[in-house]
Amino acid sequence: MTFYQELQLNQAGSKNLLKKSETLKEKLYHMWVYLVKIAVTMAFCFFFVSIFSILFGNENSIVGVVVLLYLMVFRNADLGIHTGQSTMLLALFFVIMTVCPHLANQFSPVLGMLLNIAALAVLILFGCHNPFMFNQSTLVLGYLLLYGYDVTGKSYQMRLTGMALGAALTCFVFYRNHKNRTYKRNLKDLIQEFDITSSRTKWQICQILCVPIVLCIAELCNMPRAMWAGIAAMSVILPFMEDMHYRVRKRIVGNISGVICFTVLYFLLPSSIYAYIGILGGIGVGLSAKYGWQAVFNTFGALAIATESYGLQGAVSLRVIQNVFGVVFALAFCVIFYWFMSKKRKVR
């Protein structure tokens, strides 16, 4: 394996190479490549998001984050159908993410929930046909980030331009990387494979309904950062209940552990470098192959931003409450939904 090929590995692949190293020299080499990959990735991410902030305003730096997320994921991942149709779907997803989160923020929580359900239905039914590719972690996460960091006026006009540029970049990279692949299915097959009795379709419906309901409840309770609850719910909803139980436990423990670590750093470090705690969290996520550790380090970036608005105590309280509420509600919702579907099937 060449140096470049090893740079393309994910965290699990790099750590697997480290485990299989037979000599200290080999292990040190793989560790060095792994650290170089993280450093290059962090530098590129910082540069990319900074460019978007300069071009479209600091209020739209989140657009750079979402576009970067799409580019990094869909340069390798696909939608499981014909490349040309997948490219058109990606363009449609950008339109949905640009328009629907903004409109939903203008409506009441209930009307916003209905619009979010409709938007997520398109994203999940056509973009998340294979649950084990975890496309929902890109599509739904991007939607929720834009929902949580909504803008108005001229800033929204700039967001339209930024999202249009992001759509063009993502579609170009996706088509270039996947144009030579052969797919047996097309868009029509995705529609025909919708089956309310299958575990995949039930999982999709849980995502479509549960995440917007979580957002709605959080907003009706006047909880700031409602998107945190939605993201937490999205991340733990999986096709199999055993996997859900595992993620719920790891999300709660990881979130609380992350809050404790962030609080310790907050008091130990000078205020001039608080903003860099989020970068430290990004490095930690890059080093983490397991969901529990990713939950720990993801907390750093979220709290680094929220502390500026709500103070340490307010940000920490919101983070814990929103995450626990999101994952517990998601688990309860899916248990009830699966039970209802099984009873309905027996009646038939």
Coordinates of C-alpha atoms in Angstrom, one line a residue:
M1 CA 0.0 0.0 0.0
T2 CA 1.4 3.4 -1.0
F3 CA 1.6 6.5 1.2
Y4 CA -1.3 8.1 -0.7
Q5 CA -3.5 5.0 -0.5
E6 CA -2.9 4.8 3.2
L7 CA -4.0 8.4 3.5
Q8 CA -7.4 7.5 2.0
L9 CA -8.2 5.0 4.8
N10 CA -10.8 5.8 7.4
Q11 CA -10.1 5.7 11.1
A12 CA -10.9 2.0 11.4
G13 CA -8.7 1.1 8.5
S14 CA -5.7 3.1 9.9
K15 CA -6.1 1.6 13.3
N16 CA -6.4 -1.9 11.8
L17 CA -3.0 -1.3 10.1
L18 CA -1.5 -0.3 13.5
K19 CA -2.8 -3.4 15.1
K20 CA -1.3 -5.6 12.4
S21 CA 2.1 -4.0 12.5
E22 CA 4.7 -6.6 13.3
T23 CA 7.6 -4.4 14.1
L24 CA 8.0 -1.1 16.0
K25 CA 9.4 0.6 12.9
E26 CA 6.3 -0.5 10.9
K27 CA 4.0 0.7 13.7
L28 CA 5.7 4.1 13.9
Y29 CA 5.4 4.5 10.2
H30 CA 1.6 3.8 10.2
M31 CA 1.2 6.1 13.2
W32 CA 3.0 8.9 11.3
V33 CA 0.8 8.5 8.2
Y34 CA -2.3 8.5 10.4
L35 CA -1.2 11.7 12.1
V36 CA -0.3 13.3 8.8
K37 CA -3.8 12.4 7.5
I38 CA -5.5 14.0 10.5
A39 CA -3.3 17.2 10.2
V40 CA -4.0 17.5 6.5
T41 CA -7.7 16.9 6.9
M42 CA -8.0 19.5 9.7
A43 CA -6.0 22.0 7.7
F44 CA -8.1 21.5 4.6
C45 CA -11.4 21.7 6.6
F46 CA -10.3 24.9 8.3
F47 CA -9.2 26.4 5.0
F48 CA -12.4 25.3 3.2
V49 CA -14.8 26.7 5.8
S50 CA -12.8 29.9 6.1
I51 CA -13.1 30.5 2.4
F52 CA -16.9 30.1 2.6
S53 CA -17.0 32.5 5.5
I54 CA -15.0 35.1 3.6
L55 CA -17.1 34.8 0.5
F56 CA -20.6 34.5 2.0
G57 CA -20.2 36.0 5.5
N58 CA -19.5 34.5 9.0
E59 CA -23.2 33.8 9.4
N60 CA -22.9 31.3 6.5
S61 CA -19.8 29.5 7.7
I62 CA -22.1 26.6 8.4
V63 CA -22.7 26.4 4.7
G64 CA -19.0 25.6 4.3
V65 CA -19.3 22.9 6.9
V66 CA -22.3 21.3 5.2
V67 CA -20.8 21.5 1.7
L68 CA -17.5 20.1 3.0
L69 CA -19.4 17.2 4.7
Y70 CA -21.1 16.4 1.4
L71 CA -17.9 16.5 -0.6
M72 CA -15.9 14.3 1.8
V73 CA -18.7 11.7 2.1
F74 CA -20.0 11.5 -1.5
R75 CA -16.7 11.4 -3.2
N76 CA -16.7 7.8 -2.1
A77 CA -20.3 7.0 -1.0
D78 CA -23.1 6.6 -3.5
L79 CA -26.9 6.4 -3.5
G80 CA -27.1 2.9 -4.9
I81 CA -28.7 3.8 -8.2
H82 CA -27.6 5.1 -11.7
T83 CA -25.0 7.8 -11.4
G84 CA -26.8 10.3 -13.5
Q85 CA -30.0 10.0 -11.5
S86 CA -28.0 10.1 -8.2
T87 CA -26.4 13.3 -9.3
M88 CA -29.8 14.9 -10.0
L89 CA -31.0 13.7 -6.6
L90 CA -28.0 15.4 -4.9
A91 CA -28.8 18.6 -6.7
L92 CA -32.4 18.2 -5.4
F93 CA -31.2 17.6 -1.9
F94 CA -29.3 20.9 -2.0
V95 CA -32.5 22.7 -3.1
I96 CA -34.4 21.1 -0.2
M97 CA -31.7 22.0 2.4
T98 CA -31.6 25.6 1.1
V99 CA -35.3 26.2 1.1
C100 CA -37.1 24.0 3.6
P101 CA -35.1 24.6 6.9
H102 CA -35.4 28.4 6.3
L103 CA -39.2 28.2 5.6
A104 CA -39.7 25.8 8.6
N105 CA -38.1 28.4 10.9
Q106 CA -40.7 31.0 9.7
F107 CA -43.6 28.8 10.7
S108 CA -45.0 27.7 14.0
P109 CA -43.3 24.6 15.5
V110 CA -46.2 22.3 14.4
L111 CA -46.3 23.6 10.8
G112 CA -42.5 23.6 10.7
M113 CA -42.6 19.9 11.8
L114 CA -44.9 19.0 8.9
L115 CA -42.5 20.7 6.4
N116 CA -39.5 19.0 8.0
I117 CA -41.3 15.7 7.7
A118 CA -41.9 16.3 4.0
A119 CA -38.3 17.4 3.4
L120 CA -36.7 14.5 5.3
A121 CA -39.0 12.0 3.5
V122 CA -37.3 13.0 0.2
L123 CA -33.8 13.0 1.7
I124 CA -34.2 9.6 3.5
L125 CA -36.3 7.6 1.0
F126 CA -34.1 8.5 -1.9
G127 CA -30.8 9.1 -0.3
C128 CA -30.6 6.5 2.5
H129 CA -31.7 3.3 0.7
N130 CA -28.8 1.4 2.3
P131 CA -28.9 2.1 6.1
F132 CA -25.4 0.6 6.7
M133 CA -23.8 3.3 4.5
F134 CA -25.0 5.9 7.1
N135 CA -25.9 8.5 4.5
Q136 CA -28.4 9.8 7.0
S137 CA -25.4 11.1 9.0
T138 CA -24.7 13.4 6.1
L139 CA -28.1 14.2 4.7
V140 CA -30.1 14.7 7.9
L141 CA -27.2 16.2 9.7
G142 CA -26.7 18.8 7.0
Y143 CA -30.4 19.6 7.0
L144 CA -30.4 20.1 10.8
L145 CA -27.3 22.2 10.9
L146 CA -28.8 24.6 8.3
Y147 CA -32.1 24.6 10.3
G148 CA -30.3 25.4 13.6
Y149 CA -28.2 28.2 12.0
D150 CA -30.8 29.9 10.0
V151 CA -30.3 33.4 8.6
T152 CA -32.5 36.1 7.1
G153 CA -32.3 39.1 4.8
K154 CA -29.1 39.6 2.8
S155 CA -27.4 36.8 4.7
Y156 CA -29.9 34.4 3.3
Q157 CA -29.4 35.7 -0.2
M158 CA -25.7 35.0 0.3
R159 CA -26.6 31.5 1.6
L160 CA -28.5 30.9 -1.7
T161 CA -25.3 31.6 -3.6
G162 CA -23.2 29.5 -1.3
M163 CA -25.5 26.5 -1.5
A164 CA -25.6 26.8 -5.3
L165 CA -21.8 26.7 -5.4
G166 CA -21.8 23.8 -3.0
A167 CA -24.3 21.9 -5.1
A168 CA -22.2 22.4 -8.2
L169 CA -19.0 21.3 -6.5
T170 CA -20.6 18.2 -4.9
C171 CA -22.4 17.1 -8.1
F172 CA -19.2 17.5 -10.1
V173 CA -17.1 15.5 -7.7
F174 CA -19.7 12.8 -7.3
Y175 CA -20.3 12.3 -11.0
R176 CA -16.6 12.3 -11.8
N177 CA -15.9 9.7 -9.1
H178 CA -18.9 7.4 -9.9
K179 CA -19.5 7.8 -13.6
N180 CA -17.7 4.5 -14.5
R181 CA -19.6 2.4 -11.9
T182 CA -22.4 0.1 -13.0
Y183 CA -25.6 0.1 -11.0
K184 CA -28.5 -2.4 -11.4
R185 CA -31.1 -0.2 -9.8
N186 CA -32.6 3.2 -10.8
L187 CA -34.9 5.7 -9.2
K188 CA -38.0 3.7 -10.1
D189 CA -36.6 0.7 -8.2
L190 CA -36.3 2.7 -5.0
I191 CA -39.9 3.6 -5.2
Q192 CA -41.0 0.0 -5.9
E193 CA -38.8 -1.3 -3.0
F194 CA -40.7 0.8 -0.5
D195 CA -42.3 -1.9 1.8
I196 CA -43.8 -1.0 5.1
T197 CA -43.1 -4.5 6.5
S198 CA -39.3 -4.4 5.8
S199 CA -36.9 -3.3 8.5
R200 CA -35.3 -0.8 6.1
T201 CA -38.6 1.0 5.4
K202 CA -39.6 1.0 9.1
W203 CA -36.2 2.5 9.9
Q204 CA -36.7 5.2 7.3
I205 CA -40.1 6.1 8.6
C206 CA -38.8 6.3 12.1
Q207 CA -36.1 8.8 10.9
I208 CA -38.7 10.8 8.9
L209 CA -41.2 11.1 11.7
C210 CA -39.1 11.0 14.9
V211 CA -36.5 13.7 14.1
P212 CA -39.0 16.5 13.2
I213 CA -41.2 15.5 16.2
V214 CA -38.2 15.9 18.5
L215 CA -37.5 19.3 17.1
C216 CA -41.1 20.3 17.5
I217 CA -41.3 19.3 21.1
A218 CA -38.0 21.0 22.0
E219 CA -39.2 24.2 20.4
L220 CA -42.6 24.0 22.1
C221 CA -40.8 23.8 25.4
N222 CA -38.8 26.9 24.4
M223 CA -35.5 25.0 24.5
P224 CA -32.7 26.7 22.6
R225 CA -30.5 24.7 20.2
A226 CA -33.4 22.3 19.4
M227 CA -31.2 20.9 16.6
W228 CA -29.0 19.2 19.2
A229 CA -32.0 17.0 20.2
G230 CA -32.7 16.3 16.5
I231 CA -29.1 15.4 15.8
A232 CA -29.0 13.1 18.8
A233 CA -32.2 11.3 17.8
M234 CA -31.0 10.9 14.2
S235 CA -27.7 9.4 15.3
V236 CA -29.2 6.6 17.3
I237 CA -32.1 5.5 15.1
L238 CA -30.9 2.3 13.4
P239 CA -32.7 -0.6 11.8
F240 CA -32.0 -3.1 14.6
M241 CA -33.1 -2.5 18.2
E242 CA -29.9 -4.0 19.7
D243 CA -27.8 -1.4 17.8
M244 CA -30.1 1.4 19.0
H245 CA -29.7 0.4 22.6
Y246 CA -25.9 0.4 22.2
R247 CA -25.9 3.9 20.6
V248 CA -28.3 5.3 23.2
R249 CA -26.0 4.2 26.0
K250 CA -22.8 5.4 24.2
R251 CA -24.4 8.7 23.3
I252 CA -25.5 9.5 26.8
V253 CA -22.3 8.4 28.5
G254 CA -20.2 10.0 25.7
N255 CA -22.1 13.3 25.9
I256 CA -21.8 13.5 29.7
S257 CA -18.1 12.6 29.6
G258 CA -17.5 15.2 26.9
V259 CA -19.3 17.9 29.0
I260 CA -17.1 17.0 32.0
C261 CA -13.9 17.1 29.9
F262 CA -14.9 20.4 28.3
T263 CA -15.7 22.0 31.7
V264 CA -12.3 20.9 33.1
L265 CA -10.5 22.4 30.1
Y266 CA -12.6 25.6 30.4
F267 CA -11.3 26.2 33.9
L268 CA -7.7 25.1 33.2
L269 CA -7.1 27.0 30.0
P270 CA -6.9 30.8 29.6
S271 CA -10.0 32.4 28.0
S272 CA -7.9 33.5 25.0
I273 CA -7.8 29.9 23.6
Y274 CA -11.3 28.7 24.4
A275 CA -12.1 28.7 20.7
Y276 CA -9.4 26.2 20.1
I277 CA -11.1 23.6 22.3
G278 CA -13.5 23.0 19.4
I279 CA -10.5 22.3 17.2
L280 CA -9.2 19.9 19.8
G281 CA -12.5 18.1 19.6
G282 CA -12.2 17.9 15.8
I283 CA -8.8 16.2 16.2
G284 CA -10.3 13.8 18.8
V285 CA -13.1 12.9 16.4
G286 CA -10.4 12.2 13.7
L287 CA -8.6 9.9 16.0
S288 CA -11.8 8.1 17.1
A289 CA -13.1 5.0 15.3
K290 CA -15.8 4.2 17.8
Y291 CA -19.2 6.0 18.2
G292 CA -18.8 6.5 22.0
W293 CA -15.5 8.4 21.7
Q294 CA -16.9 10.4 18.7
A295 CA -19.8 11.5 21.0
V296 CA -17.3 12.7 23.6
F297 CA -15.3 14.8 21.2
N298 CA -18.3 16.1 19.2
T299 CA -19.4 17.8 22.4
F300 CA -16.3 20.0 22.5
G301 CA -17.1 21.8 19.2
A302 CA -20.8 22.3 20.1
L303 CA -20.0 23.7 23.6
A304 CA -17.2 25.9 22.3
I305 CA -19.8 27.7 20.1
A306 CA -22.7 27.6 22.6
T307 CA -20.7 28.9 25.6
E308 CA -20.3 32.3 23.8
S309 CA -24.1 32.7 23.8
Y310 CA -25.3 31.0 26.9
G311 CA -22.3 30.9 29.2
L312 CA -20.7 27.7 30.5
Q313 CA -23.6 26.6 32.8
G314 CA -26.3 27.3 30.3
A315 CA -24.5 25.6 27.4
V316 CA -23.6 22.5 29.5
S317 CA -27.2 22.2 30.8
L318 CA -28.6 22.6 27.3
R319 CA -26.2 20.0 25.8
V320 CA -27.0 17.4 28.4
I321 CA -30.8 17.9 28.4
Q322 CA -31.1 18.1 24.6
N323 CA -29.1 15.0 24.0
V324 CA -30.7 12.8 26.7
F325 CA -34.1 13.9 25.6
G326 CA -33.3 13.3 21.9
V327 CA -32.0 9.8 22.3
V328 CA -34.5 8.6 25.0
F329 CA -37.4 9.9 22.9
A330 CA -36.0 8.3 19.8
L331 CA -35.7 4.9 21.5
A332 CA -39.2 5.1 23.0
F333 CA -40.6 6.2 19.6
C334 CA -39.0 3.4 17.7
V335 CA -40.0 0.8 20.3
I336 CA -43.7 1.9 20.1
F337 CA -43.6 2.2 16.3
Y338 CA -42.1 -1.3 15.8
W339 CA -44.6 -2.8 18.3
F340 CA -47.5 -1.1 16.6
M341 CA -46.3 -2.4 13.2
S342 CA -45.9 -5.9 14.5
K343 CA -49.4 -5.9 16.0
K344 CA -50.8 -4.5 12.8
R345 CA -49.1 -7.3 10.8
K346 CA -50.5 -10.0 13.1
V347 CA -54.0 -8.6 12.6
R348 CA -53.6 -8.9 8.9

